[in-house]
PDB file of C-alpha atoms and ligand atoms in Angstrom:
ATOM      1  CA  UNK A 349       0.000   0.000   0.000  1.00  0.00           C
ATOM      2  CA  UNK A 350       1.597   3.583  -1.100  1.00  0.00           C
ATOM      3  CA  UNK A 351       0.573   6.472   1.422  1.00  0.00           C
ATOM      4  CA  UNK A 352       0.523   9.713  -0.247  1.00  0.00           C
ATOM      5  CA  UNK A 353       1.754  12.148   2.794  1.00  0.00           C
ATOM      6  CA  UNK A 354       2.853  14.973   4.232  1.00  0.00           C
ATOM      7  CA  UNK A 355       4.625  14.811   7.706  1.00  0.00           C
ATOM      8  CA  UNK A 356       3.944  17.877   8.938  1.00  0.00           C
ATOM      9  CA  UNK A 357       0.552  17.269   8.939  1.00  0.00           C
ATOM     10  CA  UNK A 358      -1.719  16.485  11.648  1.00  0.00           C
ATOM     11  CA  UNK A 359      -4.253  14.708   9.156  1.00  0.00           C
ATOM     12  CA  UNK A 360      -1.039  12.915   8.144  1.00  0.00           C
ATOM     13  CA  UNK A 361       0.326  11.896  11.483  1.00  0.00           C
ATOM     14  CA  UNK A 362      -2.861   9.943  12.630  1.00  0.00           C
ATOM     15  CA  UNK A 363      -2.806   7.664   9.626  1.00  0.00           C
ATOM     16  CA  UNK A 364       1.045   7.320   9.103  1.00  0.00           C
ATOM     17  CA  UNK A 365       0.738   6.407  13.273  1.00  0.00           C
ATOM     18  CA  UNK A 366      -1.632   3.559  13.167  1.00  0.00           C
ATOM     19  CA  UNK A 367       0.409   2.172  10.244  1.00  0.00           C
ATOM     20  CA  UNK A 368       3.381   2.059  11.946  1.00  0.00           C
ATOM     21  CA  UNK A 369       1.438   0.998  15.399  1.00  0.00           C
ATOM     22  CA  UNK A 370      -0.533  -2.087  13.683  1.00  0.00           C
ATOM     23  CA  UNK A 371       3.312  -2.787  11.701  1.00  0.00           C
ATOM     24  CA  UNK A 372       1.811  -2.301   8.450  1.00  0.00           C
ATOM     25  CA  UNK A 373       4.139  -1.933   5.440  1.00  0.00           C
ATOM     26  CA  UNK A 374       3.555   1.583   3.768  1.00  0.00           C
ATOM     27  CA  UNK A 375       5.762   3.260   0.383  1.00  0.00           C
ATOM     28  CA  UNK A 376       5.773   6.056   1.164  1.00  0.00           C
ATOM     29  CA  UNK A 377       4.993   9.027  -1.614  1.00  0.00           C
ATOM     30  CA  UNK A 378       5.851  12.623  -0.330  1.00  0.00           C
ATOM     31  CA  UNK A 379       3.620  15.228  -1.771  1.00  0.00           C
ATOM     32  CA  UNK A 380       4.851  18.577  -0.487  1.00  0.00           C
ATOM     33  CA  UNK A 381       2.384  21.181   0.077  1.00  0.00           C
ATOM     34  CA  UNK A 382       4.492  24.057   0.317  1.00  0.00           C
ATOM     35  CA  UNK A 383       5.281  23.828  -3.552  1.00  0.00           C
ATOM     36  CA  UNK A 384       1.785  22.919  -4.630  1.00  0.00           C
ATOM     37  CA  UNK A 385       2.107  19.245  -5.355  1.00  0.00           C
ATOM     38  CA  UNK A 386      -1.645  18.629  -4.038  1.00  0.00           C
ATOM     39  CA  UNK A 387      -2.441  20.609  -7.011  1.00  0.00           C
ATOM     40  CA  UNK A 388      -0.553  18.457  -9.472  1.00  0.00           C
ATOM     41  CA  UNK A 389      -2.842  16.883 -12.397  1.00  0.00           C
ATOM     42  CA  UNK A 390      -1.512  13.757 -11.094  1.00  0.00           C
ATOM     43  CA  UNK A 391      -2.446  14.305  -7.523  1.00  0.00           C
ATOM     44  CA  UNK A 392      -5.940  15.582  -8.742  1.00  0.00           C
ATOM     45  CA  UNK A 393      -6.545  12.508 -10.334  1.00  0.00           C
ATOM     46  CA  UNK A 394      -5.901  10.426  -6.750  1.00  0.00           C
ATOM     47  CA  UNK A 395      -7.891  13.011  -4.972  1.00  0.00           C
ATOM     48  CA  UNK A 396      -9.621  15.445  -6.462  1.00  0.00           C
ATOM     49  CA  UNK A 397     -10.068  17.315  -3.084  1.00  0.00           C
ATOM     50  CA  UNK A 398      -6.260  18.315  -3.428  1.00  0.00           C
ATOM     51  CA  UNK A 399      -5.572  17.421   0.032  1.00  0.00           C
ATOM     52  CA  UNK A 400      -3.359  14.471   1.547  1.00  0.00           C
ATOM     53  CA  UNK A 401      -3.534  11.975   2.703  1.00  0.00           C
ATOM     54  CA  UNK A 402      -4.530   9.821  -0.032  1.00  0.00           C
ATOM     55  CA  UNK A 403      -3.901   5.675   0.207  1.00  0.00           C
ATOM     56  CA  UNK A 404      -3.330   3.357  -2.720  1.00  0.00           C
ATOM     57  CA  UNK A 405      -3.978  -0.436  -2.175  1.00  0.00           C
ATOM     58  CA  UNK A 406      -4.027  -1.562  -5.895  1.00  0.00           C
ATOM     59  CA  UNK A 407      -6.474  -0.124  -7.869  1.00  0.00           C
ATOM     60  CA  UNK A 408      -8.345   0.978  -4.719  1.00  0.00           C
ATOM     61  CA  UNK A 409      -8.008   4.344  -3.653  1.00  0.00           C
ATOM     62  CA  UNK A 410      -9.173   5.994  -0.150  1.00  0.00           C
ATOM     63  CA  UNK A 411      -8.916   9.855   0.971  1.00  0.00           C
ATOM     64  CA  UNK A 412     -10.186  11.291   3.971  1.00  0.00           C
ATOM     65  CA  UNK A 413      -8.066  10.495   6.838  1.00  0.00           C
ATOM     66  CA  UNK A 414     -10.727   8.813   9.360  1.00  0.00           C
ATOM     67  CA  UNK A 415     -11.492   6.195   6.408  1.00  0.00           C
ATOM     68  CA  UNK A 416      -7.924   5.622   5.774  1.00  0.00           C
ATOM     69  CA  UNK A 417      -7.082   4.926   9.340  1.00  0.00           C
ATOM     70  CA  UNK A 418     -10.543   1.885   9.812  1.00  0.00           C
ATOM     71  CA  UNK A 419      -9.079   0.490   6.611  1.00  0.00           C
ATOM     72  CA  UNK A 420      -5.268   0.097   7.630  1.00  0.00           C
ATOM     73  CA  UNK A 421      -7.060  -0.896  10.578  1.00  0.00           C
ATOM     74  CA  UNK A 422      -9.636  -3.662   9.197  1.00  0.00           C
ATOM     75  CA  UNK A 423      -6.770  -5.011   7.703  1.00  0.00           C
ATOM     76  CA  UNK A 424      -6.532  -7.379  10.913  1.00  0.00           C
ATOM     77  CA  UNK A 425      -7.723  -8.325  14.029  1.00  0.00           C
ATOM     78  CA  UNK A 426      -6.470  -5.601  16.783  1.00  0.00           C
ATOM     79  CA  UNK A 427      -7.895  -3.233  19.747  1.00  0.00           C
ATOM     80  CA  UNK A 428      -7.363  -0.138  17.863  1.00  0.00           C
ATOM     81  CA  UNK A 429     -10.743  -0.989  15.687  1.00  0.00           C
ATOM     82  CA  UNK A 430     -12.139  -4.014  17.581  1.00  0.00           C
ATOM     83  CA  UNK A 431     -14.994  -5.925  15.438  1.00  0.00           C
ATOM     84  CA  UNK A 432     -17.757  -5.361  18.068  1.00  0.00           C
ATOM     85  CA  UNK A 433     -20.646  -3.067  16.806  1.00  0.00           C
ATOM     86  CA  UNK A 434     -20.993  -0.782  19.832  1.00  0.00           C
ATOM     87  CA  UNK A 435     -17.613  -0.143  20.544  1.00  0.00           C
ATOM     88  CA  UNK A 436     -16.324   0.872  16.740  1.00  0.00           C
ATOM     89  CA  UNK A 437     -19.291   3.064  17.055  1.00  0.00           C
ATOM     90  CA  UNK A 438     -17.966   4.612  19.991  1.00  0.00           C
ATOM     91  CA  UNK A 439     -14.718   4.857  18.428  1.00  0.00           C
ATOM     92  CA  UNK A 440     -16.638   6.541  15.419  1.00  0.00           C
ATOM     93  CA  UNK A 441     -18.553   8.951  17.927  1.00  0.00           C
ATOM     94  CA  UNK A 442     -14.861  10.134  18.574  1.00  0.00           C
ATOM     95  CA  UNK A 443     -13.638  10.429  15.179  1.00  0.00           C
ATOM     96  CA  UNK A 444     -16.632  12.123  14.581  1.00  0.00           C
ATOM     97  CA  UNK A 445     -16.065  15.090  17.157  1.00  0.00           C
ATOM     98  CA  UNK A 446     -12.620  15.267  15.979  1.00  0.00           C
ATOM     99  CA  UNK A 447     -13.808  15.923  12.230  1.00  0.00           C
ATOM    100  CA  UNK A 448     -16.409  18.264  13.597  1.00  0.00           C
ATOM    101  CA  UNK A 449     -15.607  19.625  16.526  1.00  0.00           C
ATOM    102  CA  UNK A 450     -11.800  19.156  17.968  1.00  0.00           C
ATOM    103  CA  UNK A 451     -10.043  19.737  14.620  1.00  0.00           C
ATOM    104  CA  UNK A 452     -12.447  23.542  13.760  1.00  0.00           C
ATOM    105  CA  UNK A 453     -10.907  24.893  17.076  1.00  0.00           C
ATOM    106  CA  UNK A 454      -8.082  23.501  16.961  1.00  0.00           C
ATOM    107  CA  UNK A 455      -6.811  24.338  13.225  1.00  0.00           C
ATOM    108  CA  UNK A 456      -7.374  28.065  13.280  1.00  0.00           C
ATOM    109  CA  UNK A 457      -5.335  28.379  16.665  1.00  0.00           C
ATOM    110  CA  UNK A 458      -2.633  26.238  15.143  1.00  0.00           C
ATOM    111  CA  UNK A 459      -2.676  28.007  12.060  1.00  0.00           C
ATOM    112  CA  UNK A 460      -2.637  31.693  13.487  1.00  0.00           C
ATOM    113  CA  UNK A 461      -0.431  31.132  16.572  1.00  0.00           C
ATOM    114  CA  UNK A 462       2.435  28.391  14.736  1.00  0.00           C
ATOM    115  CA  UNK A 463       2.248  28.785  11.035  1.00  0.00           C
ATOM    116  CA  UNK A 464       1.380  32.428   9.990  1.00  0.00           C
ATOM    117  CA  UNK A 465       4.570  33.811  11.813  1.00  0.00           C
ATOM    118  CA  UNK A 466       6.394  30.017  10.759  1.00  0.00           C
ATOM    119  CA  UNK A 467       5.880  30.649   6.779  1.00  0.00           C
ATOM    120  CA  UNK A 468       6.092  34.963   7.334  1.00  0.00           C
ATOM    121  CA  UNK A 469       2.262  35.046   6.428  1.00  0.00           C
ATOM    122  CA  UNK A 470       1.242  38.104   8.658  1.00  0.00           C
ATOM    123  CA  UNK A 471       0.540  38.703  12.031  1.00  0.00           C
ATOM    124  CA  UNK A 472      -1.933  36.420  13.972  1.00  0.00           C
ATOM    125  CA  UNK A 473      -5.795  37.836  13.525  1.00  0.00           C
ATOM    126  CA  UNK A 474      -6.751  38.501  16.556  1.00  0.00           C
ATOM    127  CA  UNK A 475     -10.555  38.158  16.333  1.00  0.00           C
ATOM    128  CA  UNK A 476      -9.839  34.626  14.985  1.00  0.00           C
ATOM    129  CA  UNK A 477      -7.901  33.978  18.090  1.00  0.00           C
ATOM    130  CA  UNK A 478     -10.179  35.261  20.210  1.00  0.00           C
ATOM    131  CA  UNK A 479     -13.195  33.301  18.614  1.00  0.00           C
ATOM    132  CA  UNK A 480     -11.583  29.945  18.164  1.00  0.00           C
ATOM    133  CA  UNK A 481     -10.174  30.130  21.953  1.00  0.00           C
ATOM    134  CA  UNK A 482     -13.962  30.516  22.936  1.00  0.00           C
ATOM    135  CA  UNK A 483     -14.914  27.518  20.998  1.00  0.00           C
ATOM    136  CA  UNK A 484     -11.719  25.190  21.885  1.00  0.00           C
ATOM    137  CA  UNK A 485     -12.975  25.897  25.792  1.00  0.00           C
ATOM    138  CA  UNK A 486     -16.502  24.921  25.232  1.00  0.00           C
ATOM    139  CA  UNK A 487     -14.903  21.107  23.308  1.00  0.00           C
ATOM    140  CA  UNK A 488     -11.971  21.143  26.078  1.00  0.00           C
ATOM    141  CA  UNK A 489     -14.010  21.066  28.961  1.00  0.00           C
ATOM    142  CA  UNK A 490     -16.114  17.685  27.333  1.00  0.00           C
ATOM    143  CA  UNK A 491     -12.982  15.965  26.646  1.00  0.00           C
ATOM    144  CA  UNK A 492     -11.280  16.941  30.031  1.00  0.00           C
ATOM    145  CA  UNK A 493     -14.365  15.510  31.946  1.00  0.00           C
ATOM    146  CA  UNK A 494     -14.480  12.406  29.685  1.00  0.00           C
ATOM    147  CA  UNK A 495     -10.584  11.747  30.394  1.00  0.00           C
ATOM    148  CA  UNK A 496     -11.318  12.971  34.090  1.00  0.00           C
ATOM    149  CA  UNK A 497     -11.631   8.890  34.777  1.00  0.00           C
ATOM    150  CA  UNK A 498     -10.637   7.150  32.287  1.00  0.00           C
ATOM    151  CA  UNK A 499      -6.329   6.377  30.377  1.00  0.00           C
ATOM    152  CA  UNK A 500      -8.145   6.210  26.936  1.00  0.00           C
ATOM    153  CA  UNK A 501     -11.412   7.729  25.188  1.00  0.00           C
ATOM    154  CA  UNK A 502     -12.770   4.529  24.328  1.00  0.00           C
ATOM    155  CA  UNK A 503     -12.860   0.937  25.756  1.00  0.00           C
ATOM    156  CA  UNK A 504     -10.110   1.587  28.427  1.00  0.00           C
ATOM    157  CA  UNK A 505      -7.370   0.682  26.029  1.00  0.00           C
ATOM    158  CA  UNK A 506      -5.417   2.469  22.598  1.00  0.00           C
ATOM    159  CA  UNK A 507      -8.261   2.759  19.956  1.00  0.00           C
ATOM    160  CA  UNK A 508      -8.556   4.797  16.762  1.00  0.00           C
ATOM    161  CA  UNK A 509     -10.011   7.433  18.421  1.00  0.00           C
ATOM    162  CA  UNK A 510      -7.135   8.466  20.792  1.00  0.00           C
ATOM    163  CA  UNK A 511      -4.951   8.746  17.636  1.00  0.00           C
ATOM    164  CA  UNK A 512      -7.585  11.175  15.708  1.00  0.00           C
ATOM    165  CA  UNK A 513      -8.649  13.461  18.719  1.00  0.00           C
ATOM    166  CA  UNK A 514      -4.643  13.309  19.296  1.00  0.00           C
ATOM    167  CA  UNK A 515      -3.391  14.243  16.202  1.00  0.00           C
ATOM    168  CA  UNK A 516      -4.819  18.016  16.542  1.00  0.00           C
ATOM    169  CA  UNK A 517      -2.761  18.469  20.025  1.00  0.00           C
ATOM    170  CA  UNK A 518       0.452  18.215  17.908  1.00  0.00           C
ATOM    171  CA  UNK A 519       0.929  21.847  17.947  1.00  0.00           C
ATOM    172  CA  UNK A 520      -0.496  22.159  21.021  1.00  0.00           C
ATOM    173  CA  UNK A 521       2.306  24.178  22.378  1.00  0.00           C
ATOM    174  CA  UNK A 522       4.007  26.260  19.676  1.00  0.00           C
ATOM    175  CA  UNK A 523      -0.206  26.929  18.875  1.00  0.00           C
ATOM    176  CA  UNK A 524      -0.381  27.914  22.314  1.00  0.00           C
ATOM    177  CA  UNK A 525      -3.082  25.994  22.846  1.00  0.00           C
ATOM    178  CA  UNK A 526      -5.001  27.288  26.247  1.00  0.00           C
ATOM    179  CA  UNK A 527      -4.644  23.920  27.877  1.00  0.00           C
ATOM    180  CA  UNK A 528      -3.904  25.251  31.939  1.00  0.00           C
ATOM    181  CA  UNK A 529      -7.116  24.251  32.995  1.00  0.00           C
ATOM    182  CA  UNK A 530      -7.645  20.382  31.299  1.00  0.00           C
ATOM    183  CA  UNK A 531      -4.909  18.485  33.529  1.00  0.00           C
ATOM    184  CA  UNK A 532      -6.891  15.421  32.146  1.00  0.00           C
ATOM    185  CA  UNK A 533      -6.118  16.471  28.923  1.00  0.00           C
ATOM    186  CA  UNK A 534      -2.526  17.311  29.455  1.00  0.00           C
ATOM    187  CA  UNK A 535      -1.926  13.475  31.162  1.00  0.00           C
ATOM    188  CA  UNK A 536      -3.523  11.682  28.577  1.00  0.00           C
ATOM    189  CA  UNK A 537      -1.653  13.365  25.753  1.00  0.00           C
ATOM    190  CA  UNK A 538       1.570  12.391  27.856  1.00  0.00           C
ATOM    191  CA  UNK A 539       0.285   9.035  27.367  1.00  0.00           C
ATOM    192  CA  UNK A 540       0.260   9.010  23.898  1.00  0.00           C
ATOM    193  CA  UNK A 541       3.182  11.091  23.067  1.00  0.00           C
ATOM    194  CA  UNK A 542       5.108   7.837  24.785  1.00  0.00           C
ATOM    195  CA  UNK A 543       3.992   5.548  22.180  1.00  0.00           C
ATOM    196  CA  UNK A 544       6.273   4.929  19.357  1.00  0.00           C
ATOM    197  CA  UNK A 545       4.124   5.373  17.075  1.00  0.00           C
ATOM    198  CA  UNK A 546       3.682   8.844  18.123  1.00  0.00           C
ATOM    199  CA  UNK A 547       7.392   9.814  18.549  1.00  0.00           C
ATOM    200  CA  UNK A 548       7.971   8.470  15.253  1.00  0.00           C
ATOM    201  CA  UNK A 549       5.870  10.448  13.643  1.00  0.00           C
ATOM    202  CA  UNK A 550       6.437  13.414  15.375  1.00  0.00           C
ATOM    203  CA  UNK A 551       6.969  16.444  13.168  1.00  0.00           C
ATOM    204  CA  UNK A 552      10.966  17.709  12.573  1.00  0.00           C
ATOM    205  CA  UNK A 553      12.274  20.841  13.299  1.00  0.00           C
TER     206      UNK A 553
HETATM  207  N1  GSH B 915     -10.769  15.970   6.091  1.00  0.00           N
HETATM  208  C1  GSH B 915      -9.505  15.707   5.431  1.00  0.00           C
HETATM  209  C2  GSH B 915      -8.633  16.934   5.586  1.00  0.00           C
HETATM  210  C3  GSH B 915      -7.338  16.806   4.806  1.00  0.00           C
HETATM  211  C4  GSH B 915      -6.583  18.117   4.778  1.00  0.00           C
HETATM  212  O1  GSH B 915      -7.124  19.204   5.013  1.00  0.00           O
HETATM  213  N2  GSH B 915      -5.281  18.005   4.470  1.00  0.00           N
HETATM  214  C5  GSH B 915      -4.455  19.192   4.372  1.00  0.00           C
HETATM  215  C6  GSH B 915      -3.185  19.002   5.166  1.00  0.00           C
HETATM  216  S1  GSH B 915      -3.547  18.989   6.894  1.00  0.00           S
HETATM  217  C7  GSH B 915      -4.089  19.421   2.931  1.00  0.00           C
HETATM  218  O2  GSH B 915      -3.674  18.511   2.243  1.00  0.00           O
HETATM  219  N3  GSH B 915      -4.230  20.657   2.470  1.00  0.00           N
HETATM  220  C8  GSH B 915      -3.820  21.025   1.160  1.00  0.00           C
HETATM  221  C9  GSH B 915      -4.654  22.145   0.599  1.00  0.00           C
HETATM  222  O3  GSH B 915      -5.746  22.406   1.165  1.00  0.00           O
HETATM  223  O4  GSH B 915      -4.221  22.744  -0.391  1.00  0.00           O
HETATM  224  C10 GSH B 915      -8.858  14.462   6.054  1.00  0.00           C
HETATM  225  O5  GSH B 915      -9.181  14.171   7.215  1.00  0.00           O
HETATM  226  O6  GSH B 915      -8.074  13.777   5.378  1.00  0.00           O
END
């Protein structure tokens, strides 16, 4: 299977992490978005979205990161995407929030904190800020109570769901994600950032 990535990316990480987690196999394509490559007639013609990541198994070929990660992980049996009904759809409810949710207020503070002054694209806008710090408090404060008792979202071990609703915290700090008042938020990040997985992927100066 060829994974068409880019490793700075947080929509990256999460898939490229479960790979390498479940010991799956991946060639791996770069497609550099900083010179446009997403926009290549080439790359269109894998994803017409222009965005990455984009998997290849054959003639098959998935985009959209949450569906990439359930396939690499249906590939086997394994607790990241167990095969019982209730708790994938747990796992989805997750994954869901992330798309929805986690990632809108997450993103903008990333993007106007980290990669505006990173790339010399202007000062942060402050209204943005201000609205997207709002938001990220009113999603914090769900997943800080959910994590209040429990070492993992779903099922009290690793699943899916950890990896998606972790892969936005990957700027967390550079971000400056307002995270002072979610201590259950800030130990079970520590958890993941142990894994392997996670330190393998993690981004590079
Ligand atoms: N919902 C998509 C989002 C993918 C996405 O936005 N990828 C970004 C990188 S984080 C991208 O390729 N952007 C290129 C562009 O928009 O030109 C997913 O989960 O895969």
């Amino acid at each position: 299977m060829k994974l068409y990535y880019f490793p700075p990316s947080p929509n990256t990480r999460k898939v490229h992490a479960v790979a390498i987690h479940l010991e799956l196999p991946l060639e791996l394509r770069l497609v550099d978005l900083q010179k446009g490559e997403q926009r290549t007639p080439e790359f269109v013609q894998l994803n017409p979205t222009g965005r990455t990541p984009v998997l290849q198994d054959g003639e098959f070929i998935l985009w959209e990161s949450t569906a990439i990660m359930q396939y690499l992980a249906s590939q086997g049996s394994n607790s990241l995407w167990p095969e019982v009904p209730q708790i994938r759809a747990d796992i989805m409810r997750w994954q869901s929030w992330q798309l929805a949710h986690w990632y809108q207020v997450c993103q903008p503070l990333q993007y106007e904190n980290f990669v505006k002054p990173l790339l010399q694209l202007g000062e942060p806008d402050l209204q943005v800020v201000q609205s997207a710090t709002a938001r990220f408090h009113t999603e914090a404060i769900i997943l800080n109570q959910h994590l209040a008792e429990r070492e993992f979202l779903v099922n009290a071990t690793l699943t899916l769901a950890d990896f998606s609703v972790a892969s936005d915290l990957t700027y967390a700090v550079p971000g400056r994600f307002p995270l002072e008042d979610y201590p259950h938020i800030r130990t079970w990040y520590s958890r993941i950032e142990q894994l392997p997985a996670w330190q393998q992927t993690a981004p590079r100066g």
